[in-house]
Short mmCIF file of C-alpha atoms in Angstrom, two decimals:
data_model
loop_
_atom_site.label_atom_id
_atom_site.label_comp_id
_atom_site.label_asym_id
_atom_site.label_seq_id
_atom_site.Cartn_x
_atom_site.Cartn_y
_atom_site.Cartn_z
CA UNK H 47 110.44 104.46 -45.09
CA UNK H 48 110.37 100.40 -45.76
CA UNK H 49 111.90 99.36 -48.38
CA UNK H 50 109.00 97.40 -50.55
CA UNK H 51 109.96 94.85 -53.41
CA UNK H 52 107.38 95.61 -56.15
CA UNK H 53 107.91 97.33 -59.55
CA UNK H 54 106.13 100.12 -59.39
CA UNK H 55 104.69 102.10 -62.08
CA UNK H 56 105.06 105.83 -61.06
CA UNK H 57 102.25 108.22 -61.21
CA UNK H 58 102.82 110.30 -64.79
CA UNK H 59 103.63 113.95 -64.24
CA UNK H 60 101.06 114.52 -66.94
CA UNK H 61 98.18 112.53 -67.22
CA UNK H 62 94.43 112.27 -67.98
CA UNK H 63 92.71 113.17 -64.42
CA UNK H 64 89.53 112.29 -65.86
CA UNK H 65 87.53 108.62 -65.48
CA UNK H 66 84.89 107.27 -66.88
CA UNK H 67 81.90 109.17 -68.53
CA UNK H 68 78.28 108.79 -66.45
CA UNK H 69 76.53 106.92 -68.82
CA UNK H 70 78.58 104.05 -68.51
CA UNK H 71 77.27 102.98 -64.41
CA UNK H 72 73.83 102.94 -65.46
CA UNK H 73 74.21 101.38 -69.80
CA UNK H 74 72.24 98.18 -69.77
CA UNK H 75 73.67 97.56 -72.82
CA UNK H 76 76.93 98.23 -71.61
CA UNK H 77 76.47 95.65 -68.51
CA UNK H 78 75.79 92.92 -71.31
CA UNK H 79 78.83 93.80 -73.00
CA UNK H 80 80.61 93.44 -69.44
CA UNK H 81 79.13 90.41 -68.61
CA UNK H 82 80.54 88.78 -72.05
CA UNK H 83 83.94 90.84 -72.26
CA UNK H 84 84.96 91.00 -69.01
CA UNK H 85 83.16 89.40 -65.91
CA UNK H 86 83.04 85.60 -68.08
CA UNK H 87 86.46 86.12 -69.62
CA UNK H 88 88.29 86.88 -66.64
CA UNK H 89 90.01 85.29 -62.87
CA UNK H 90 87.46 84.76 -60.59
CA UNK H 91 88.34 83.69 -56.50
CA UNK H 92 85.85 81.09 -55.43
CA UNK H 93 87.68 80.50 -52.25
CA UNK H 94 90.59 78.68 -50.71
CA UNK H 95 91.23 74.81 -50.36
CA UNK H 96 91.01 74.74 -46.72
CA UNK H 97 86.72 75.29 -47.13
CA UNK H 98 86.80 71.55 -48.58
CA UNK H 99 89.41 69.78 -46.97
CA UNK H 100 87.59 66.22 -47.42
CA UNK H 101 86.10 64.42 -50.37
CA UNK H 102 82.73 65.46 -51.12
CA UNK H 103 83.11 69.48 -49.38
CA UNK H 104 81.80 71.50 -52.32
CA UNK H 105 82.04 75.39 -52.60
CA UNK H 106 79.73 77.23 -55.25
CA UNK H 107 80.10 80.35 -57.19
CA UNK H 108 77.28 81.94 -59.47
CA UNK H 109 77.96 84.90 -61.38
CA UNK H 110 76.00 86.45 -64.16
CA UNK H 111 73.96 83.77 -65.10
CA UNK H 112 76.54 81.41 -64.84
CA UNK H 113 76.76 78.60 -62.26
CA UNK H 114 79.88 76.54 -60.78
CA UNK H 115 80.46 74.11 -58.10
CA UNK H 116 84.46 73.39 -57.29
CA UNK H 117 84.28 70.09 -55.68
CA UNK H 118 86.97 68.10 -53.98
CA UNK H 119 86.87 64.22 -55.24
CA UNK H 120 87.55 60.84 -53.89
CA UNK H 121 90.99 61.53 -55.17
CA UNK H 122 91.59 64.39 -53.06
CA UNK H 123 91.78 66.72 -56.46
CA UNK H 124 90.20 69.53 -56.28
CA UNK H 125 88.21 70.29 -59.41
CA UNK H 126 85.67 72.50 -61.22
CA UNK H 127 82.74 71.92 -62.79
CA UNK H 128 78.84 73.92 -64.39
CA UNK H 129 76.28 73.46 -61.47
CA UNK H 130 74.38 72.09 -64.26
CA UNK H 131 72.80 68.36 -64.48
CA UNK H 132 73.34 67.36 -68.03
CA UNK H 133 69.78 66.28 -67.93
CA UNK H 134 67.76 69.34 -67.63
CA UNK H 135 69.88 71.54 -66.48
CA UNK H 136 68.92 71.87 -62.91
CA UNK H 137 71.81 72.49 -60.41
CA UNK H 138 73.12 69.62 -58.83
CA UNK H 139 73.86 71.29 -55.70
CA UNK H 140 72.26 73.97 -53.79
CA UNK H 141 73.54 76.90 -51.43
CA UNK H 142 76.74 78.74 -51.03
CA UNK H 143 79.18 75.21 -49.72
CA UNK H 144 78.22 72.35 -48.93
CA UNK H 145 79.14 68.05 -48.65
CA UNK H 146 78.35 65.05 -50.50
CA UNK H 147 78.56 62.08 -48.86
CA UNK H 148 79.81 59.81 -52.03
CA UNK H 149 78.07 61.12 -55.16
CA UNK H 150 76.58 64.52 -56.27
CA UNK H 151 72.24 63.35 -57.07
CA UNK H 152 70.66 66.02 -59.23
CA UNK H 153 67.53 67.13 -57.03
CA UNK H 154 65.17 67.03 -60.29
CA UNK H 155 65.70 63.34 -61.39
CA UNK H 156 68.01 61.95 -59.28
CA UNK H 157 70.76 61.35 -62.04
CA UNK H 158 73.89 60.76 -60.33
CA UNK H 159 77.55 62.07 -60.47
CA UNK H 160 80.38 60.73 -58.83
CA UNK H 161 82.27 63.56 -57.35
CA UNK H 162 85.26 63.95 -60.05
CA UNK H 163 82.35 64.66 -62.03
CA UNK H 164 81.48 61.88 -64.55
CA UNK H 165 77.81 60.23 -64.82
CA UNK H 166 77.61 57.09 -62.28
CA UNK H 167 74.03 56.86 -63.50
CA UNK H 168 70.62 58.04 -64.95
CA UNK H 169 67.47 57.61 -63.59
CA UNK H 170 65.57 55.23 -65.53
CA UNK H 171 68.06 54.87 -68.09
CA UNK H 172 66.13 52.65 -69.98
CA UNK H 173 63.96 55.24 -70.97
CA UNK H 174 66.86 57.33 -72.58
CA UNK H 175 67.70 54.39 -75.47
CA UNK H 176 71.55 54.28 -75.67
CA UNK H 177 73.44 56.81 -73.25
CA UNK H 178 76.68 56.71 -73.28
CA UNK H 179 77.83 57.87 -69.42
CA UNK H 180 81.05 58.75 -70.63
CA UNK H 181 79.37 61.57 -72.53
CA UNK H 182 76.92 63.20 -69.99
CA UNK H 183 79.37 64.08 -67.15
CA UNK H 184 79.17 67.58 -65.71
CA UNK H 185 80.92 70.19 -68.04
CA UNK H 186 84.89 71.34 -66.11
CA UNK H 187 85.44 74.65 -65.95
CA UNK H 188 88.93 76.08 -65.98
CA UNK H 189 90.32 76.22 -62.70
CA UNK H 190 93.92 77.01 -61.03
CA UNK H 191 94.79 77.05 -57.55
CA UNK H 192 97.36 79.19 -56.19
CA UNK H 193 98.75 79.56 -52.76
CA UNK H 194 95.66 77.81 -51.88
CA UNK H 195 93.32 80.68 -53.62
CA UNK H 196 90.62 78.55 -55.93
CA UNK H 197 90.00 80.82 -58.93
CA UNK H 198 88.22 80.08 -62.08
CA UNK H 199 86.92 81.27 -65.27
CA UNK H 200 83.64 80.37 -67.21
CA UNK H 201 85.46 81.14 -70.56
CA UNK H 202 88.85 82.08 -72.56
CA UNK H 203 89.93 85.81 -71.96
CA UNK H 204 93.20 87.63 -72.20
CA UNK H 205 94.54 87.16 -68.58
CA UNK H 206 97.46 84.57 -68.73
CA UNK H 207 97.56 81.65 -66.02
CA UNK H 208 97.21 82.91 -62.47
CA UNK H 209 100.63 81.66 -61.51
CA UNK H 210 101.72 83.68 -64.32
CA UNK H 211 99.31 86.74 -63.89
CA UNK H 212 99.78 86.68 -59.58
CA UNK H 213 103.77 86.10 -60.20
CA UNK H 214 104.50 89.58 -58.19
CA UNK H 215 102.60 88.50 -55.57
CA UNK H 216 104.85 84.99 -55.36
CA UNK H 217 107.18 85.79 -52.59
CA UNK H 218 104.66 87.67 -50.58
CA UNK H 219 102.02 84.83 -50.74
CA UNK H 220 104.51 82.09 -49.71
CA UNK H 221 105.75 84.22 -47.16
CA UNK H 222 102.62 84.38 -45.48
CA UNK H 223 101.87 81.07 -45.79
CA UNK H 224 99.24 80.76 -47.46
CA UNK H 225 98.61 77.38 -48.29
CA UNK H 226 97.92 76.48 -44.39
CA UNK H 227 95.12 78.97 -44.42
CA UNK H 228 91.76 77.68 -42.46
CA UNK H 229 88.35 79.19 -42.70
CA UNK H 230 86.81 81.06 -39.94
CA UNK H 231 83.91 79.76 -38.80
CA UNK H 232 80.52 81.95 -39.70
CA UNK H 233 82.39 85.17 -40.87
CA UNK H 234 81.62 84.67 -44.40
CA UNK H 235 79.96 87.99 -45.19
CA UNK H 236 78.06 89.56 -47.98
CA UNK H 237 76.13 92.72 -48.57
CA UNK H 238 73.95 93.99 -51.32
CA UNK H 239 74.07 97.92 -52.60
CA UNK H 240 71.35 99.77 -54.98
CA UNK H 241 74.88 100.18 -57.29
CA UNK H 242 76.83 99.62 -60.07
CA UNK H 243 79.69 97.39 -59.34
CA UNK H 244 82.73 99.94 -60.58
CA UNK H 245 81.23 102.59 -57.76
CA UNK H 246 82.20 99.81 -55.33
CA UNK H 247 85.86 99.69 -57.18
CA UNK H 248 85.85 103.60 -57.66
CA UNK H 249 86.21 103.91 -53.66
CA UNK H 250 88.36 100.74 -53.34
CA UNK H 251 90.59 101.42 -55.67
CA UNK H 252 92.35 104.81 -53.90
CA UNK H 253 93.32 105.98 -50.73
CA UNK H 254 93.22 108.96 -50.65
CA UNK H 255 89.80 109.08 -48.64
CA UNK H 256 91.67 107.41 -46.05
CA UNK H 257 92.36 110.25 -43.99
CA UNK H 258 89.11 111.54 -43.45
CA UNK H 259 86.63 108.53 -44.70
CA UNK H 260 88.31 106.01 -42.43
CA UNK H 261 89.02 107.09 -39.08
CA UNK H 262 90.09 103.80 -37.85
CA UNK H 263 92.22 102.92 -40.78
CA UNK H 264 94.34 106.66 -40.26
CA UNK H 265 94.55 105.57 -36.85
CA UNK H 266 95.74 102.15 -37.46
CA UNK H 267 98.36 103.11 -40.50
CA UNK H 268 97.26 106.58 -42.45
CA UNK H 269 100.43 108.00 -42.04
CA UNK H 270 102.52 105.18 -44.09
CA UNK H 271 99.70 103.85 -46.12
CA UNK H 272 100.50 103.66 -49.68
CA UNK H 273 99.06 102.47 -53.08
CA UNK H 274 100.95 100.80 -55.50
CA UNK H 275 100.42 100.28 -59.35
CA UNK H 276 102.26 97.43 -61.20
CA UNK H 277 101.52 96.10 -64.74
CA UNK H 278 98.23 93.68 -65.19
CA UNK H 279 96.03 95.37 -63.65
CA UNK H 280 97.55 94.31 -60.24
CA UNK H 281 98.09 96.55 -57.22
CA UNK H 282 99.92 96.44 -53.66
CA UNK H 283 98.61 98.51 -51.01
CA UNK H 284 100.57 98.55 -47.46
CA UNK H 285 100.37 100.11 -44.14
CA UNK H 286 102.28 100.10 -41.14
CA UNK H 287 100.81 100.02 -37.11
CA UNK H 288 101.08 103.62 -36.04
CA UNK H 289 101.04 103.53 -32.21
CA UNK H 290 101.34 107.00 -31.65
CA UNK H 291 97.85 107.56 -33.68
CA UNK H 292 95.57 104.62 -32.00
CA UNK H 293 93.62 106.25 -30.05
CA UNK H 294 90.09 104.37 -30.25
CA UNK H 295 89.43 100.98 -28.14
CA UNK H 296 89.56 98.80 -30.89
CA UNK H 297 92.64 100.14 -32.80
CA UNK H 298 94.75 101.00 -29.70
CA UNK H 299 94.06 97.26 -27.85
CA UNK H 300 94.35 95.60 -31.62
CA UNK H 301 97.84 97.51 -32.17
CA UNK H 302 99.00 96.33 -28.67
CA UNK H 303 97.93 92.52 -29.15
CA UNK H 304 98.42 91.64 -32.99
CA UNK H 305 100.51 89.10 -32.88
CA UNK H 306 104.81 89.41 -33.86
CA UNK H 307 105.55 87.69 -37.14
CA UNK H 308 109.43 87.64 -37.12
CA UNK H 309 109.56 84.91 -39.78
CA UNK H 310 107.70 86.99 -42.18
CA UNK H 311 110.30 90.01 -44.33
CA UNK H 312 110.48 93.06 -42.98
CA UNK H 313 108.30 95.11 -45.43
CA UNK H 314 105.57 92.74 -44.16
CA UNK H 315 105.77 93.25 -40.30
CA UNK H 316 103.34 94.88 -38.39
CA UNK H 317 101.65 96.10 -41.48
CA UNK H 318 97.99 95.32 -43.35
CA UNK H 319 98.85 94.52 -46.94
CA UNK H 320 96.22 94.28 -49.95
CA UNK H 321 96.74 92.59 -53.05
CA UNK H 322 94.16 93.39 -55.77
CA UNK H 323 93.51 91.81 -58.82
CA UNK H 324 91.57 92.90 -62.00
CA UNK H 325 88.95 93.42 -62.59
CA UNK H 326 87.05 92.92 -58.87
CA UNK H 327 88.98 91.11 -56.09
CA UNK H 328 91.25 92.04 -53.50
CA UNK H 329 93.31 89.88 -50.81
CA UNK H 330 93.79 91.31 -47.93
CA UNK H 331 96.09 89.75 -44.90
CA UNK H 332 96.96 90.48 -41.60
CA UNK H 333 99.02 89.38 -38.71
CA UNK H 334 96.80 87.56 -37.57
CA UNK H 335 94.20 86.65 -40.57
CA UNK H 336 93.33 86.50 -43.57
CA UNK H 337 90.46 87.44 -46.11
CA UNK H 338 89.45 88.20 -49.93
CA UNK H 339 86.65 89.99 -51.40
CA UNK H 340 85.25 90.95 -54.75
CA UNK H 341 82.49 92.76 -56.28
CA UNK H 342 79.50 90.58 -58.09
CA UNK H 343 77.58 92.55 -60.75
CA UNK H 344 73.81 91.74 -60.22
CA UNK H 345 72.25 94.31 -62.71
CA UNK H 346 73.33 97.83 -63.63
CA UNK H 347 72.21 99.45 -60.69
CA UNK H 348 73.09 96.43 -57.85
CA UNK H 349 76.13 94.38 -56.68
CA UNK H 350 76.59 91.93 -53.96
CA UNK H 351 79.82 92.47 -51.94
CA UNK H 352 81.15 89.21 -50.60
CA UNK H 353 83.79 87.89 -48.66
CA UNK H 354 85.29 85.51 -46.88
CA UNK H 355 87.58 85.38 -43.54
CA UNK H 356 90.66 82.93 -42.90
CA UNK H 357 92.88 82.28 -39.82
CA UNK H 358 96.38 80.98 -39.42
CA UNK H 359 96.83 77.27 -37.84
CA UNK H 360 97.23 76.87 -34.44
CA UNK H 361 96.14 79.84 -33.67
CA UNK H 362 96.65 81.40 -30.08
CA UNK H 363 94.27 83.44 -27.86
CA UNK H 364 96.22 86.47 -28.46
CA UNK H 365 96.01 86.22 -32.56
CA UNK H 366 91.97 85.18 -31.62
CA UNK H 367 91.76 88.05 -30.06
CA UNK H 368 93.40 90.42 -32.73
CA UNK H 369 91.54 89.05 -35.21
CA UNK H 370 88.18 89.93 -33.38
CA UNK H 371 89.54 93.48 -33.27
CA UNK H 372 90.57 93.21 -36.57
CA UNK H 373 87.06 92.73 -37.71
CA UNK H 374 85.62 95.60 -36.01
CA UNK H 375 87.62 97.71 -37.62
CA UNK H 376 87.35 96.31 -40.72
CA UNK H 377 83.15 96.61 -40.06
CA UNK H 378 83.15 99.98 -39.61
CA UNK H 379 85.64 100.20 -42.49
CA UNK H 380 83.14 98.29 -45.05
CA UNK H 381 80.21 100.34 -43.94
CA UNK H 382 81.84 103.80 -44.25
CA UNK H 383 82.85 102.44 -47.85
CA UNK H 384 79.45 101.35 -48.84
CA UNK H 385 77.69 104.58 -48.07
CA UNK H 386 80.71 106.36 -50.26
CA UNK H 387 80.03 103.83 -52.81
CA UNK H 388 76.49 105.22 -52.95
CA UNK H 389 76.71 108.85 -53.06
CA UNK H 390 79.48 108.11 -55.55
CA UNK H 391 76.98 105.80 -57.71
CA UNK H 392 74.24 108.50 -57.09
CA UNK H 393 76.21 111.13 -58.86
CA UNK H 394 76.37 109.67 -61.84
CA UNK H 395 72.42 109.91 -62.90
CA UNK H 396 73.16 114.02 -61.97
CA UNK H 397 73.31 116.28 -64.79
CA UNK H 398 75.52 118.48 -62.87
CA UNK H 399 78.66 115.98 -62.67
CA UNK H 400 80.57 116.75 -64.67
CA UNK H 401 83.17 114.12 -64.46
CA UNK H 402 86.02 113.16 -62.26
CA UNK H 403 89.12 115.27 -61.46
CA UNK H 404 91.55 113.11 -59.94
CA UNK H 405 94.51 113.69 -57.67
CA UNK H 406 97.57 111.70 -57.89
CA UNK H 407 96.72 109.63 -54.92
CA UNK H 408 93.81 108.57 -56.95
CA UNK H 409 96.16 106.88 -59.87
CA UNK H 410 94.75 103.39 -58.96
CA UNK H 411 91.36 104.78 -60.51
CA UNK H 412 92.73 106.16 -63.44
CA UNK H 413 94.70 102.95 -64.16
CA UNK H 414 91.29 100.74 -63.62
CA UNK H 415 89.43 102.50 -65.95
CA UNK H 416 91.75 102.34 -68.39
CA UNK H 417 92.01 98.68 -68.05
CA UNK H 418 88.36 98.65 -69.03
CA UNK H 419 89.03 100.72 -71.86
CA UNK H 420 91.15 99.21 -73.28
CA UNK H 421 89.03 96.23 -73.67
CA UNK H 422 85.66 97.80 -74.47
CA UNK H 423 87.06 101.11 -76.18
CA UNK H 424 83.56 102.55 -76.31
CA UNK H 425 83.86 103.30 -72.59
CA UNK H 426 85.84 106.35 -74.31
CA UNK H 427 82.95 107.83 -76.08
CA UNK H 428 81.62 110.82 -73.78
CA UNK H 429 78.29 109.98 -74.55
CA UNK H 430 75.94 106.43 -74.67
CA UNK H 431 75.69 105.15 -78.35
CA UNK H 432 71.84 103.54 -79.73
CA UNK H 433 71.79 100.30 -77.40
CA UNK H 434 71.92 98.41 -81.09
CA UNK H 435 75.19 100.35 -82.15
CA UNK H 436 76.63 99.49 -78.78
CA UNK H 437 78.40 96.45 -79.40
CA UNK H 438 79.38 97.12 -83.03
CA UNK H 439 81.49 100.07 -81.58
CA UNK H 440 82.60 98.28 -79.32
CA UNK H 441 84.10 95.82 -81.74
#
C-alpha cells in the first residue's frame, strides 16, 4: 500500500456512532444561527486566479445574503470587495464573472469605481454637498489566495489564515502545480436540491457507499480508496487506477489514456486525490484536471451545488481527452450522489429514524458533525429548543 504523507487521526476504537439529531436539517432558527456562526465566519473558494487573468475580469460570489465581487485591478492585484454601490446599495456588477473595461459603473446611478475599488466619481455630485471620494469606495472583504485558490470571508471567525489552515495540503498543492491552473471553458456547473446543505456533506463526507453507490468510482479505484482525517476540519481522500476492475467504456478508455505524471511524488501517481475543507468545499485533482466544489445553503430545505473545472497548460489531446472521460464519470458520480443526498435529507422529517449508526468508514461524518458542535453546542440537544431560546443556548 502507498505510503501517504499526512498525519492522520485514527478512527477511535470507541466512539460515538451517532450524528446529528433530525431536527437540526429542517431548524429555521438553526439555519440563522448557521448563517451568522458558521457560513459568514468561515473560508469560502470563489475561484482561482486564472478566471481573471487581465485587469477588469471580475468573478462574483453571493452567499446568504451577502454579496462579493473579487476583481483584478489596473495593478494586476487581485482584490475583494461587497457587490454593493455605496450609494444605494445596488450591485455594481451583475452575473456569475464578468469584465470591466476601465471602471466598475453602478447600473442604478452610474457612480463610478475604478477597479482597485475606490470612488472615481458620483453622478451629479453636486447634488450630494461635500463627498469626500476617499470615503465612499466599495467596502474590501478579506481575501487570501493560495496556490492560486481565491477564498474569502465576509467576517472574523475562528479559522486561522488559509496558508496557515491549508498548510497540510502545501506540498501536495505545489506539487501539482497549481498556480498554472486555467479554466475550462463552459464546464462551470451548478445544481439545485429540495435539501439541507449538511445532507449534501453527509454523503460527501464518507466512502463507504463507494462500493455499491458508485459503480464507476469502484471501478476506477474502490479497492485502494481511502479517507483520511487530520486536525481542522481538513481531510485527504485518495485512490489509485485499478486496471484490473475498469470494465465500463468510460473508466476502462479513461484508465488507458490519463496522462503519466512522473514529476508529481509517488503517492500522487495515477491516483484521484480530494482535499476538503470545513465546513463545505472540496478540491479535487486529477491527472489530467482540476476542479473544486462546495455546498451553498439557500434555505433550510435547498442548496445549490456548484463547481468549477480547471485544466493544466499546454494541454495535449491525450490529457483533452481524459479529461472528457473524466467528466463522465464524474456526471454520473454527482447524480448518483444527489439522489442519496435526498433520500438521506428525506429521512430526517420521518418519525421512524431514529438516528445514525455509523461504521468506521463513516469517521469523516462523525468528525464533521462534531466540528459543528463544537461551535453551536445546541446541535447536541436531542430535541429543537423554542425558536426564541435557540440562540441563547446556543451561547
Amino acid at each position: 500500500m502507498t505510503q501517504l504523507p499526512y498525519d492522520t487521526i485514527p478512527v477511535p476504537n470507541d466512539w460515538d456512532r451517532g450524528g446529528l439529531p433530525a431536527w437540526t436539517y429542517h431548524s429555521p432558527a438553526l439555519f440563522d444561527l448557521e448563517r451568522d456562526t458558521l457560513f459568514l465566519t468561515h473560508w469560502q473558494v470563489v475561484g482561482h486566479v486564472g478566471d481573471i487573468p487581465t485587469a477588469g475580469d471580475w468573478l462574483a460570489f453571493d452567499m446568504l445574503g451577502e454579496r462579493a465581487v473579487v476583481m483584478r485591478g489596473q495593478d494586476g492585484v487581485v482584490r475583494a470587495f461587497h457587490n454593493l454601490c455605496r450609494h444605494r446599495g445596488a450591485r455594481v456588477v451583475d452575473g456569475e464573472k464578468g469584465h470591466c473595461k476601465g471602471a466598475m459603473v453602478c447600473p442604478f446611478h452610474g457612480w463610478v469605481y475604478n477597479l482597485d475599488g475606490t470612488l472615481r466619481g458620483a453622478a451629479r455630485p453636486s447634488s450630494f454637498g461635500e463627498l469626500k471620494r476617499e470615503d465612499f469606495g466599495l467596502k474590501p472583504i478579506e481575501m487570501e489566495i493560495f496556490h492560486g485558490f481565491i477564498f474569502i470571508r465576509f467576517k472574523d471567525g475562528p479559522q486561522p489564515s488559509v496558508a496557515e489552515l491549508l498548510a497540510p495540503y502545501e506540498a501536495d498543492f505545489a506539487a501539482y502545480g497549481l498556480d498554472k491552473l486555467l479554466p475550462v471553458r463552459n464546464l462551470d456547473w451548478t445544481s439545485e436540491l429540495p435539501v439541507n446543505w449538511k445532507s449534501v456533506r453527509d454523503v460527501d463526507n464518507e466512502g463507504y457507499h463507494v462500493a455499491l453507490a458508485h459503480p464507476s468510482l469502484q471501478e476506477l479505484y474502490g479497492r485502494t480508496y481511502r479517507d483520511m482525517h487530520l486536525e481542522n476540519g481538513l481531510s485527504v481522500s485518495i485512490g489509485y487506477f485499478d486496471e484490473a476492475m475498469a470494465r465500463g467504456w468510460s473508466v476502462k478508455n479513461y484508465v488507458r489514456i490519463a496522462p503519466p505524471r512522473p514529476e508529481l511524488p509517488p503517492h500522487l501517481q495515477k491516483a484521484w486525490t480530494y482535499y476538503g475543507l470545513f465546513p463545505n468545499a472540496v478540491f479535487a485533482f486529477t491527472p489530467e484536471g482540476a476542479q473544486f466544489y462546495q455546498d451553498i445553503p439557500i434555505s433550510p430545505g435547498r442548496t445549490r451545488l456548484a463547481g468549477r473545472m480547471y485544466r493544466w497548460p499546454d494541454e495535449s489531446r491525450q490529457a483533452r481527452l481524459a479529461r472528457y472521460l473524466a467528466y463522465r464519470i464524474d456526471r454520473a458520480t454527482s447524480a448518483e450522489d444527489q439522489q442519496l443526498s435526498i433520500w438521506s435529507n428525506e429521512s430526517m422529517k420521518s418519525e421512524a429514524f431514529e438516528g445514525f449508526h455509523l461504521s468506521d468508514l463513516e469517521y469523516g461524518l462523525r468528525r464533521h458533525h462534531d466540528g459543528l458542535r463544537r461551535l453551536m453546542p445546541v446541535m447536541t440537544l436531542p430535541n429543537e429548543p423554542p425558536a426564541e431560546r435557540l440562540r441563547q443556548v446556543a451561547e
